[in-house]
Amino acid sequence: MARVLIIEDDPSVRSAIAADLARRAHAVRTAGTALDGIREVSNHPPEVIVLDLGLPDLDGQQALKMMRAITTTPVIVATARHEEAEIIALLNAGADDYLVKPFSCEHLAARISAQLRRAGPGSAASVISAGGLRIDLARRESVLDGSPLELSRREFDLLAYLAARPGVVVARRELLTEVWHQSYGDDQTIDVHVSWLRRKLGETAARPRYLRTVRGVGVMLDPPR
């Protein structure tokens, strides 16, 4: 069972999804507007959020960004938009997955289960150490040489993924799939995030301490000896 928040303005769709998930033993709460959904996130933290983009009060991307300011809970976006650029923008804005309407309740339930597996108890209890880095996945906190790092959600996910594989070159395609949860995208997105991470780790591409780029292949976290 998981705590699932459904943010959907259509009462019939909202009721149908909530009833189906309740039958699957999930604890479901619902909201009909983005602002009500944000209040639900604050007052009753869910484990998965299903966010419809066609809400009456806020644009879906704006609502997503506001949620990302207060929670790292997985967000599955439900959208009638299927253009590639739109989907990439949503994923880059913080969505973990998306479904294009219309979709079946079975499909949604499977996507929710996938998100719960990714955030399962095995990974939630892990602390990764690499050189002077210490990354607490459960608390989503990272420390470098005893000092806290102020990382964005995506920077944290990228650093944690690389730190869990020290000395291994991770292909950009794998990073897009496992960190950004998308099967396609622009390599420049990864390069920009690596550049931001380098700055916060006190290094540069010319003088790396932790992050090394292997041209044409990918990125490796190689802690100082």
PDB file of N, CA and C in Angstrom, residues 14 26 128 167 191 194 213:
ATOM      1  N   ARG A  14     -11.248  11.789 -11.748  1.00  0.00           N
ATOM      2  CA  ARG A  14     -10.643  11.739 -10.412  1.00  0.00           C
ATOM      3  C   ARG A  14     -11.238  10.595  -9.586  1.00  0.00           C
ATOM      4  N   HIS A  26      -4.203   1.017  -2.146  1.00  0.00           N
ATOM      5  CA  HIS A  26      -3.499   2.271  -1.913  1.00  0.00           C
ATOM      6  C   HIS A  26      -4.361   3.214  -1.077  1.00  0.00           C
ATOM      7  N   ILE A 128      26.003   6.477   0.819  1.00  0.00           N
ATOM      8  CA  ILE A 128      27.123   6.238  -0.093  1.00  0.00           C
ATOM      9  C   ILE A 128      28.298   7.103   0.335  1.00  0.00           C
ATOM     10  N   GLY A 167      34.526   4.814 -10.202  1.00  0.00           N
ATOM     11  CA  GLY A 167      35.487   4.242 -11.128  1.00  0.00           C
ATOM     12  C   GLY A 167      34.884   3.629 -12.372  1.00  0.00           C
ATOM     13  N   ASP A 191      25.654  17.549 -19.669  1.00  0.00           N
ATOM     14  CA  ASP A 191      26.887  18.334 -19.563  1.00  0.00           C
ATOM     15  C   ASP A 191      26.706  19.555 -18.674  1.00  0.00           C
ATOM     16  N   VAL A 194      26.562  18.355 -15.040  1.00  0.00           N
ATOM     17  CA  VAL A 194      27.902  17.969 -14.605  1.00  0.00           C
ATOM     18  C   VAL A 194      28.740  19.216 -14.306  1.00  0.00           C
ATOM     19  N   THR A 213      35.062  13.353 -17.320  1.00  0.00           N
ATOM     20  CA  THR A 213      34.312  13.099 -18.545  1.00  0.00           C
ATOM     21  C   THR A 213      35.188  12.331 -19.516  1.00  0.00           C
TER      22      THR A 213
END
